[in-house]
Structure formats: C-alpha cells, structure tokens
Tab-separated table of C-alpha atoms and ligand atoms in Angstrom:
chain	number	residue	atom	x	y	z
C	31	MET	CA	-4.020	-32.093	26.299
C	32	SER	CA	-2.621	-28.966	28.174
C	33	ILE	CA	-4.669	-25.779	27.772
C	34	LEU	CA	-2.356	-22.785	26.668
C	35	PRO	CA	-2.762	-19.508	27.996
C	36	ALA	CA	-4.154	-16.586	25.516
C	37	PRO	CA	-1.491	-15.178	23.541
C	38	THR	CA	-0.393	-11.649	24.086
C	39	TYR	CA	2.122	-9.361	22.339
C	40	ALA	CA	5.137	-11.060	24.117
C	41	ASP	CA	4.220	-14.269	22.182
C	42	VAL	CA	4.138	-12.245	18.884
C	43	ALA	CA	7.503	-10.935	19.619
C	44	ASP	CA	8.873	-14.528	20.722
C	45	ALA	CA	7.563	-16.010	17.587
C	46	ALA	CA	9.302	-13.426	15.495
C	47	GLU	CA	12.699	-14.751	16.944
C	48	ARG	CA	11.573	-18.298	16.467
C	49	ILE	CA	10.694	-17.902	12.578
C	50	ALA	CA	13.661	-15.373	11.839
C	51	GLY	CA	15.648	-17.147	9.104
C	52	ALA	CA	13.075	-19.867	8.319
C	53	ALA	CA	10.404	-17.365	7.065
C	54	HIS	CA	10.767	-14.602	4.683
C	55	ARG	CA	10.398	-10.761	5.772
C	56	THR	CA	8.104	-10.286	3.073
C	57	PRO	CA	8.100	-6.767	1.036
C	58	VAL	CA	6.031	-3.766	1.806
C	59	LEU	CA	4.890	-2.676	-1.735
C	60	THR	CA	3.067	0.807	-2.408
C	61	SER	CA	1.373	1.920	-5.667
C	62	ARG	CA	0.794	5.340	-6.931
C	63	THR	CA	-2.471	4.200	-8.488
C	64	ALA	CA	-3.986	2.992	-5.413
C	65	ASP	CA	-2.863	6.143	-3.553
C	66	THR	CA	-4.520	8.167	-6.251
C	67	LEU	CA	-7.798	6.264	-6.075
C	68	THR	CA	-8.071	6.209	-2.569
C	69	GLY	CA	-6.334	9.766	-1.491
C	70	ALA	CA	-4.607	7.939	1.141
C	71	ASN	CA	-0.947	6.246	1.759
C	72	LEU	CA	-1.400	2.477	1.465
C	73	PHE	CA	1.242	-0.026	2.506
C	74	PHE	CA	0.446	-3.564	1.231
C	75	LYS	CA	2.398	-6.125	3.518
C	76	CYS	CA	2.738	-8.919	0.752
C	77	GLU	CA	2.468	-12.361	2.338
C	78	ASN	CA	1.775	-13.794	-1.183
C	79	PHE	CA	5.590	-13.686	-1.459
C	80	GLN	CA	5.799	-15.603	1.745
C	81	ARG	CA	7.320	-19.284	1.707
C	82	MET	CA	4.651	-21.440	0.444
C	83	GLY	CA	2.857	-18.440	-0.906
C	84	ALA	CA	0.820	-17.205	2.310
C	85	PHE	CA	1.414	-16.009	5.949
C	86	LYS	CA	0.217	-19.320	7.485
C	87	PHE	CA	3.899	-20.426	7.285
C	88	ARG	CA	4.326	-18.037	10.297
C	89	GLY	CA	1.984	-19.670	12.696
C	90	ALA	CA	2.625	-23.163	11.491
C	91	PHE	CA	6.523	-23.057	11.962
C	92	ASN	CA	5.923	-21.022	15.080
C	93	ALA	CA	3.899	-23.858	16.500
C	94	ILE	CA	6.041	-26.668	15.475
C	95	SER	CA	8.896	-24.946	16.935
C	96	HIS	CA	7.321	-25.253	20.525
C	97	PHE	CA	7.249	-29.369	20.133
C	98	SER	CA	8.941	-31.457	22.707
C	99	ASP	CA	10.934	-34.313	21.746
C	100	THR	CA	8.271	-36.767	22.404
C	101	GLN	CA	5.721	-34.402	20.237
C	102	ARG	CA	8.223	-34.478	17.266
C	103	GLN	CA	8.483	-38.223	17.318
C	104	ALA	CA	4.826	-38.641	16.641
C	105	GLY	CA	4.501	-35.696	14.309
C	106	VAL	CA	2.033	-33.171	13.610
C	107	LEU	CA	-1.583	-33.430	12.539
C	108	THR	CA	-3.768	-30.823	10.876
C	109	TYR	CA	-7.037	-29.950	8.967
C	110	SER	CA	-7.254	-27.128	6.326
C	111	SER	CA	-8.791	-26.225	3.393
C	112	GLY	CA	-5.363	-25.421	1.776
C	113	ASN	CA	-2.703	-22.869	2.940
C	114	HIS	CA	-2.408	-24.159	6.572
C	115	ALA	CA	-1.862	-27.517	5.085
C	116	GLN	CA	0.833	-26.379	2.965
C	117	ALA	CA	2.457	-24.603	5.828
C	118	ILE	CA	2.206	-27.447	8.171
C	119	ALA	CA	3.576	-29.710	5.731
C	120	LEU	CA	6.849	-27.414	4.884
C	121	SER	CA	7.278	-26.554	8.544
C	122	ALA	CA	7.391	-30.227	9.337
C	123	ARG	CA	9.784	-30.929	6.761
C	124	ILE	CA	12.189	-28.193	7.838
C	125	ALA	CA	11.880	-29.543	11.374
C	126	GLY	CA	12.465	-33.197	10.310
C	127	ILE	CA	9.008	-34.477	11.566
C	128	LYS	CA	5.857	-36.198	9.953
C	129	ALA	CA	2.737	-34.261	8.852
C	130	THR	CA	-0.530	-35.791	8.151
C	131	ILE	CA	-3.191	-33.130	6.823
C	132	ILE	CA	-7.073	-33.539	6.636
C	133	MET	CA	-8.254	-31.678	3.427
C	134	PRO	CA	-11.832	-31.294	1.925
C	135	GLN	CA	-12.065	-33.407	-1.334
C	136	ASP	CA	-13.136	-30.450	-3.158
C	137	ALA	CA	-9.942	-28.328	-2.007
C	138	PRO	CA	-8.131	-26.724	-5.145
C	139	ALA	CA	-6.016	-28.884	-6.724
C	140	ALA	CA	-3.074	-26.668	-6.636
C	141	LYS	CA	-3.160	-26.618	-2.890
C	142	MET	CA	-3.657	-30.460	-2.455
C	143	GLU	CA	-0.685	-30.914	-5.067
C	144	ALA	CA	1.542	-28.563	-3.211
C	145	THR	CA	0.780	-30.274	0.331
C	146	ARG	CA	1.800	-33.762	-1.149
C	147	GLY	CA	4.785	-32.007	-2.767
C	148	TYR	CA	5.935	-30.712	0.751
C	149	GLY	CA	5.785	-34.471	1.853
C	150	GLY	CA	2.661	-34.213	3.827
C	151	GLU	CA	0.243	-37.393	3.815
C	152	VAL	CA	-3.225	-36.271	2.736
C	153	ILE	CA	-6.534	-37.624	4.138
C	154	THR	CA	-9.582	-36.192	2.350
C	155	TYR	CA	-13.261	-35.700	3.634
C	156	ASP	CA	-16.567	-34.142	2.707
C	157	ARG	CA	-16.842	-30.626	4.031
C	158	TYR	CA	-20.402	-30.455	3.513
C	159	THR	CA	-21.426	-33.663	5.568
C	160	GLU	CA	-18.326	-34.479	7.790
C	161	SER	CA	-16.840	-32.634	10.429
C	162	ARG	CA	-13.333	-32.231	10.322
C	163	GLU	CA	-12.731	-31.414	14.075
C	164	GLU	CA	-14.030	-34.797	15.114
C	165	ILE	CA	-11.859	-36.620	12.208
C	166	GLY	CA	-8.952	-34.610	13.491
C	167	ALA	CA	-9.423	-35.633	17.459
C	168	LYS	CA	-9.910	-39.258	16.383
C	169	LEU	CA	-6.618	-39.375	14.389
C	170	ALA	CA	-4.660	-37.384	16.970
C	171	GLN	CA	-5.814	-40.052	19.443
C	172	GLU	CA	-5.091	-42.942	17.523
C	173	ARG	CA	-1.568	-41.803	16.291
C	174	GLY	CA	-0.545	-39.881	19.392
C	175	MET	CA	0.167	-36.772	16.859
C	176	THR	CA	-0.171	-33.255	17.999
C	177	LEU	CA	-3.179	-31.569	16.241
C	178	ILE	CA	-2.180	-27.890	15.122
C	179	PRO	CA	-5.449	-26.245	14.054
C	180	PRO	CA	-5.281	-23.470	11.413
C	181	TYR	CA	-6.367	-20.715	13.667
C	182	ASP	CA	-7.588	-21.528	17.117
C	183	HIS	CA	-4.241	-22.101	18.778
C	184	PRO	CA	-2.060	-19.423	20.760
C	185	HIS	CA	1.242	-20.389	18.731
C	186	VAL	CA	-0.523	-20.084	15.444
C	187	ILE	CA	-2.112	-16.525	16.525
C	188	ALA	CA	1.058	-15.308	17.795
C	189	GLY	CA	3.292	-16.632	14.583
C	190	GLN	CA	0.613	-14.662	12.268
C	191	GLY	CA	1.056	-11.419	14.274
C	192	THR	CA	4.580	-11.237	13.377
C	193	SER	CA	3.431	-10.244	9.922
C	194	ALA	CA	1.830	-6.890	11.129
C	195	LYS	CA	5.062	-6.602	13.404
C	196	GLU	CA	7.305	-6.446	10.669
C	197	LEU	CA	4.992	-4.005	8.723
C	198	ILE	CA	4.614	-1.614	11.140
C	199	GLU	CA	8.340	-1.611	12.229
C	200	GLU	CA	8.880	-0.687	8.405
C	201	THR	CA	6.145	1.917	7.876
C	202	GLY	CA	6.062	3.412	11.575
C	203	PRO	CA	2.629	3.915	13.037
C	204	LEU	CA	-0.440	3.855	10.981
C	205	ASP	CA	-3.937	5.063	11.126
C	206	TYR	CA	-5.809	2.076	9.877
C	207	LEU	CA	-4.790	-1.702	9.433
C	208	PHE	CA	-7.051	-3.784	7.325
C	209	VAL	CA	-6.769	-7.656	7.629
C	210	CYS	CA	-8.842	-10.255	6.007
C	211	LEU	CA	-10.266	-12.898	8.314
C	212	GLY	CA	-11.694	-16.718	8.120
C	213	GLY	CA	-11.163	-18.312	11.597
C	214	GLY	CA	-9.445	-15.059	12.767
C	215	GLY	CA	-5.665	-16.290	13.480
C	216	LEU	CA	-4.122	-13.676	11.036
C	217	LEU	CA	-6.536	-10.869	12.436
C	218	ALA	CA	-6.040	-11.731	16.269
C	219	GLY	CA	-2.323	-11.932	15.956
C	220	CYS	CA	-2.168	-8.624	13.611
C	221	ALA	CA	-4.326	-6.788	16.262
C	222	LEU	CA	-2.040	-7.797	19.135
C	223	ALA	CA	0.935	-6.395	17.122
C	224	ALA	CA	-1.028	-3.175	16.031
C	225	ALA	CA	-2.218	-2.473	19.833
C	226	GLU	CA	1.556	-2.584	20.922
C	227	LEU	CA	3.426	-0.946	18.117
C	228	SER	CA	0.535	1.476	16.920
C	229	PRO	CA	-1.678	1.845	19.838
C	230	SER	CA	-3.896	4.481	17.905
C	231	CYS	CA	-4.282	2.378	14.814
C	232	THR	CA	-7.706	1.504	14.003
C	233	VAL	CA	-7.948	-2.245	13.251
C	234	ILE	CA	-10.638	-3.394	10.677
C	235	GLY	CA	-11.336	-6.964	9.760
C	236	VAL	CA	-12.682	-7.903	6.358
C	237	GLU	CA	-14.646	-11.125	5.509
C	238	PRO	CA	-16.580	-12.472	2.559
C	239	GLU	CA	-20.145	-11.238	2.267
C	240	ALA	CA	-21.324	-14.643	1.961
C	241	GLY	CA	-19.919	-15.714	5.355
C	242	ASN	CA	-20.003	-12.633	7.595
C	243	ASP	CA	-20.030	-14.889	10.848
C	244	ALA	CA	-17.495	-12.576	12.477
C	245	GLN	CA	-19.373	-9.536	11.982
C	246	GLN	CA	-22.431	-11.242	13.363
C	247	SER	CA	-20.439	-12.403	16.181
C	248	LEU	CA	-19.144	-9.214	17.261
C	249	ALA	CA	-22.370	-7.666	17.252
C	250	ARG	CA	-23.942	-10.454	19.201
C	251	GLY	CA	-21.081	-10.557	21.774
C	252	GLU	CA	-20.816	-14.340	21.333
C	253	ILE	CA	-19.394	-16.634	18.656
C	254	VAL	CA	-22.001	-17.224	15.824
C	255	HIS	CA	-21.578	-20.354	13.653
C	256	ILE	CA	-22.809	-20.177	10.063
C	257	GLU	CA	-23.222	-22.810	7.187
C	258	VAL	CA	-20.113	-23.011	4.918
C	259	PRO	CA	-20.178	-20.105	3.017
C	260	ARG	CA	-20.199	-20.218	-0.786
C	261	THR	CA	-17.524	-17.825	-1.995
C	262	ILE	CA	-14.570	-17.636	-4.209
C	263	ALA	CA	-12.259	-16.597	-1.085
C	264	ASP	CA	-11.896	-20.264	-0.186
C	265	GLY	CA	-9.346	-19.487	2.551
C	266	ALA	CA	-11.801	-17.327	4.443
C	267	ALA	CA	-14.904	-20.092	4.028
C	268	SER	CA	-14.750	-20.645	7.719
C	269	THR	CA	-17.947	-21.138	9.676
C	270	HIS	CA	-16.908	-19.732	13.082
C	271	VAL	CA	-14.112	-17.610	14.453
C	272	GLY	CA	-11.880	-19.309	17.201
C	273	GLU	CA	-12.405	-19.438	20.847
C	274	TYR	CA	-8.855	-18.194	21.461
C	275	ASN	CA	-9.349	-15.918	18.699
C	276	PHE	CA	-12.905	-14.103	19.641
C	277	PRO	CA	-11.872	-12.227	22.809
C	278	ILE	CA	-8.707	-10.688	21.014
C	279	LEU	CA	-10.970	-9.485	18.262
C	280	GLN	CA	-13.734	-8.098	20.858
C	281	ARG	CA	-10.944	-6.136	22.481
C	282	TYR	CA	-8.800	-4.983	19.655
C	283	VAL	CA	-10.798	-5.030	16.372
C	284	ASP	CA	-12.717	-1.687	15.784
C	285	ARG	CA	-15.189	-3.552	13.501
C	286	VAL	CA	-15.493	-6.074	10.595
C	287	VAL	CA	-16.613	-5.177	7.178
C	288	THR	CA	-17.648	-7.503	4.170
C	289	VAL	CA	-16.621	-7.717	0.568
C	290	SER	CA	-18.436	-9.315	-2.442
C	291	ASP	CA	-16.982	-11.795	-4.398
C	292	ASP	CA	-17.448	-9.377	-7.484
C	293	GLN	CA	-15.155	-6.732	-5.436
C	294	LEU	CA	-12.691	-9.353	-4.985
C	295	VAL	CA	-12.439	-10.171	-8.787
C	296	GLN	CA	-11.791	-6.208	-9.492
C	297	THR	CA	-9.350	-6.252	-6.711
C	298	MET	CA	-7.516	-9.294	-8.255
C	299	LYS	CA	-7.422	-7.600	-11.795
C	300	PHE	CA	-6.073	-4.568	-9.992
C	301	PHE	CA	-3.063	-6.291	-8.207
C	302	ALA	CA	-2.408	-8.082	-11.689
C	303	GLU	CA	-2.611	-4.975	-13.935
C	304	ARG	CA	-1.320	-2.425	-11.804
C	305	MET	CA	1.342	-3.906	-9.281
C	306	LYS	CA	2.086	-7.075	-11.352
C	307	MET	CA	1.456	-9.582	-8.735
C	308	VAL	CA	-0.528	-12.751	-8.517
C	309	VAL	CA	-2.932	-12.716	-5.369
C	310	GLU	CA	-5.384	-15.339	-4.663
C	311	PRO	CA	-9.328	-14.244	-4.084
C	312	THR	CA	-8.949	-14.540	-0.189
C	313	GLY	CA	-5.669	-12.543	-0.217
C	314	CYS	CA	-7.803	-9.597	-1.670
C	315	LEU	CA	-10.159	-9.149	0.956
C	316	ALA	CA	-8.240	-6.380	2.917
C	317	ALA	CA	-7.461	-4.521	-0.089
C	318	ALA	CA	-10.917	-4.784	-1.539
C	319	ALA	CA	-12.479	-3.021	1.564
C	320	VAL	CA	-9.867	0.019	0.789
C	321	LEU	CA	-9.836	-0.067	-3.078
C	322	GLN	CA	-13.704	-0.402	-3.416
C	323	ASN	CA	-14.129	2.274	-0.941
C	324	ILE	CA	-16.079	0.270	1.658
C	325	VAL	CA	-14.123	2.062	4.213
C	326	ALA	CA	-13.155	5.810	3.394
C	327	VAL	CA	-9.340	6.471	4.306
C	328	LYS	CA	-8.617	9.565	2.482
C	329	GLY	CA	-5.519	11.533	4.062
C	330	LYS	CA	-4.851	8.283	6.010
C	331	ARG	CA	-1.750	5.996	6.588
C	332	VAL	CA	-3.300	2.424	5.778
C	333	GLY	CA	-1.710	-0.930	6.207
C	334	VAL	CA	-3.090	-3.656	3.996
C	335	LEU	CA	-2.428	-7.313	4.499
C	336	VAL	CA	-2.372	-9.151	1.385
C	337	SER	CA	-2.624	-12.693	2.692
C	338	GLY	CA	-1.629	-14.934	0.001
C	339	GLY	CA	-1.271	-15.963	-3.589
C	340	ASN	CA	-1.989	-19.541	-3.897
C	341	VAL	CA	-4.597	-19.960	-6.824
C	342	ASP	CA	-4.997	-22.345	-9.675
C	343	MET	CA	-3.763	-20.847	-12.812
C	344	ALA	CA	-6.723	-22.108	-14.769
C	345	ARG	CA	-9.142	-20.754	-12.272
C	346	TYR	CA	-6.897	-17.507	-11.893
C	347	ALA	CA	-7.071	-16.981	-15.952
C	348	HIS	CA	-10.998	-17.500	-15.439
C	349	PHE	CA	-11.452	-15.014	-13.123
C	350	LEU	CA	-9.150	-12.166	-15.197
C	351	ALA	CA	-11.009	-13.130	-18.249
D	289	PLP	C1	-5.930	-18.995	5.976
D	289	PLP	C2	-6.151	-17.640	5.217
D	289	PLP	C3	-6.900	-16.642	5.631
D	289	PLP	C4	-7.908	-16.654	6.753
D	289	PLP	O1	-6.966	-16.551	7.929
D	289	PLP	P1	-7.507	-17.129	9.534
D	289	PLP	O2	-6.233	-16.885	10.364
D	289	PLP	O3	-8.302	-18.279	9.238
D	289	PLP	O4	-8.572	-15.781	9.640
D	289	PLP	C5	-6.736	-15.480	4.814
D	289	PLP	N1	-6.012	-15.600	3.511
D	289	PLP	C6	-5.412	-16.584	3.062
D	289	PLP	C7	-4.600	-16.328	1.964
D	289	PLP	C8	-5.299	-17.973	4.062
D	289	PLP	O5	-4.614	-18.682	3.601
C-alpha cells in the first residue's frame, strides 16, 4: 500500500470541491436559549442533517472519489461501529462500487440495518475479544479491496474538515470551535480548516469522560491506548487516536475536555426540547462542553460541531424519559 502524505488545508479545500453536489451543505443553527444560558453567540453546525445522518459521509465520499479504476473494480472495505459504515455503504453505492463492512456484533441495530439498507455487505465481530484492524487487513488482502478506515486516513480527515470550512465561511471568524472526537478524524480536519480560515480561533476537542485517551495522549506527547470505554457515546468509543490525526491535534488543538454520560443526556434533552432536533449521544459531546459550562465562553463567538443524529428510537426514548 502506498503511504499518503499528511493532509493539509489544501486537501480540505480539494475535498470541498469533490463532495459538492453529493454532500449536503448542512445548516448552521442558533438558539436564543443557548445564547442566554452561556452568555455567548453559539453557532451549531448541524451534521445530524447530513446525508445518512452524520458528518462521516464527507470523508467517506472524498476517499472513494480518489479511487483508481482498479480500486473501483475490487471495491471498498471498512470497519466501523456505525456511522462510517453507513457513510462508506452510501458513498460506494453512489460511486457504483462494492462495499464490505466489518461491524461489532453489538453495534446499534439501527446502524446495522441502515448499512445493509444502503447495499453494504456486513461482517460482524466481537469488539471485546477480536481486532477489527486484523480482520480488515486480512479481508483486504484476500479480496483486493481498498480499506478506508474510519479516521486514520488523509482523505477521510480532509473530507471531515469541510464541515468546519463551511461553518466558518458562513459565520466568519470564531473565538472558539468545539469538536467531538473518537479517533480524531473530524477534529483533525476541522482544526486544519480553522487554522486556515480563522487563525485566532481556539479549537477544543471533546471526548467522553470514560474514554479520555486523546486528553492523555496530548499530555504525554504520544498516542495512548485505552480499553474500549463504556459510554453512551458509541461513536466516540475508540481506544486511541489515529497516527495521521495525532500530530495535527498536537499542533492545532488547544486542549481536550471531557463530558459525562449524564451531561450528554442533559444535552440531548436540550436539543429535543429547545431546538426540536434529534441528536445522537456522541453528537452531543461538543455542545455539552459549552452548555454544561465545562469551558466558559461568555462574550465569545463559538462554533459547535453537532456531529450526528443516528440513534435507535427506543434507545432515544429511554434517554429522554
Ligand atoms: C465517528 C463519529 C464521531 C467521532 O469521529 P472521529 O473522526 O472518529 O473522531 C463523532 N460523532 C459521530 C456522530 C460519529 O459518527
């Protein structure tokens, strides 16, 4: 496999052109209640309204758009706990190529169904005992398919960054940008965009309290691996940040803060009650850091990445009850 160079802002700008017409330009919403609560001007970039319900369509579509004819013939392979799977399945269908997706057997039912619904072939594994990276590498070799991992890939990072690019183009310069992270694809891409388009913006990563590997990694100056965290933020339940992602986080991200599951539930309720929108637990991370006053933003212009809205309705009802 060829080694791709680290992504830069130029790759984010290139991705924006490649996904134009395929991805939605998602709305930037404001809320007077949220502004009053925080004393700030908050701009919510709503990727819960992206195609397939999360920002991951951006990175997946961008990555597949780079495939050669040979790669297109064999198809695309990936592993994911959910949204990246749907993103790859949908992007592959649009590109007219085959997609095989390796998913944990305990992935949310709605995400597995949706992945199959987009035409992806699903192979399951036990995420507590088996390594998805090993299964992926083996299948890629056997079938000649191109593996597009969920975050540790330059084209994925560049694609995700188009979200912050659109946000800042719409709002103008920001004082803060809050972005959730699992493996750091969205955060790395958004940090590249913010550094270019709003250089004095402070970029803050937000991860679940139960899995603060990125916070530990930045403190230690090296990628820290943790056990699979038990959190309702299933999209951010990763065990480590990516190798392409980490140097970008070190350079462009001011710090990483954490949010508890209870604070995520409070934020989910806020989005439902006040902004009339369904946001999945992971999608609430960045907003929770601001609304739960984990970082004080009084008097500031603040971008908040709402990353996705895919949640089982039964599970969602349980959270809101
Ligand atoms: C994947 C995902 C994340 C985490 O993204 P990374 O690029 O792995 O950091 C956050 N929110 C949602 C909704 C996701 O699907």
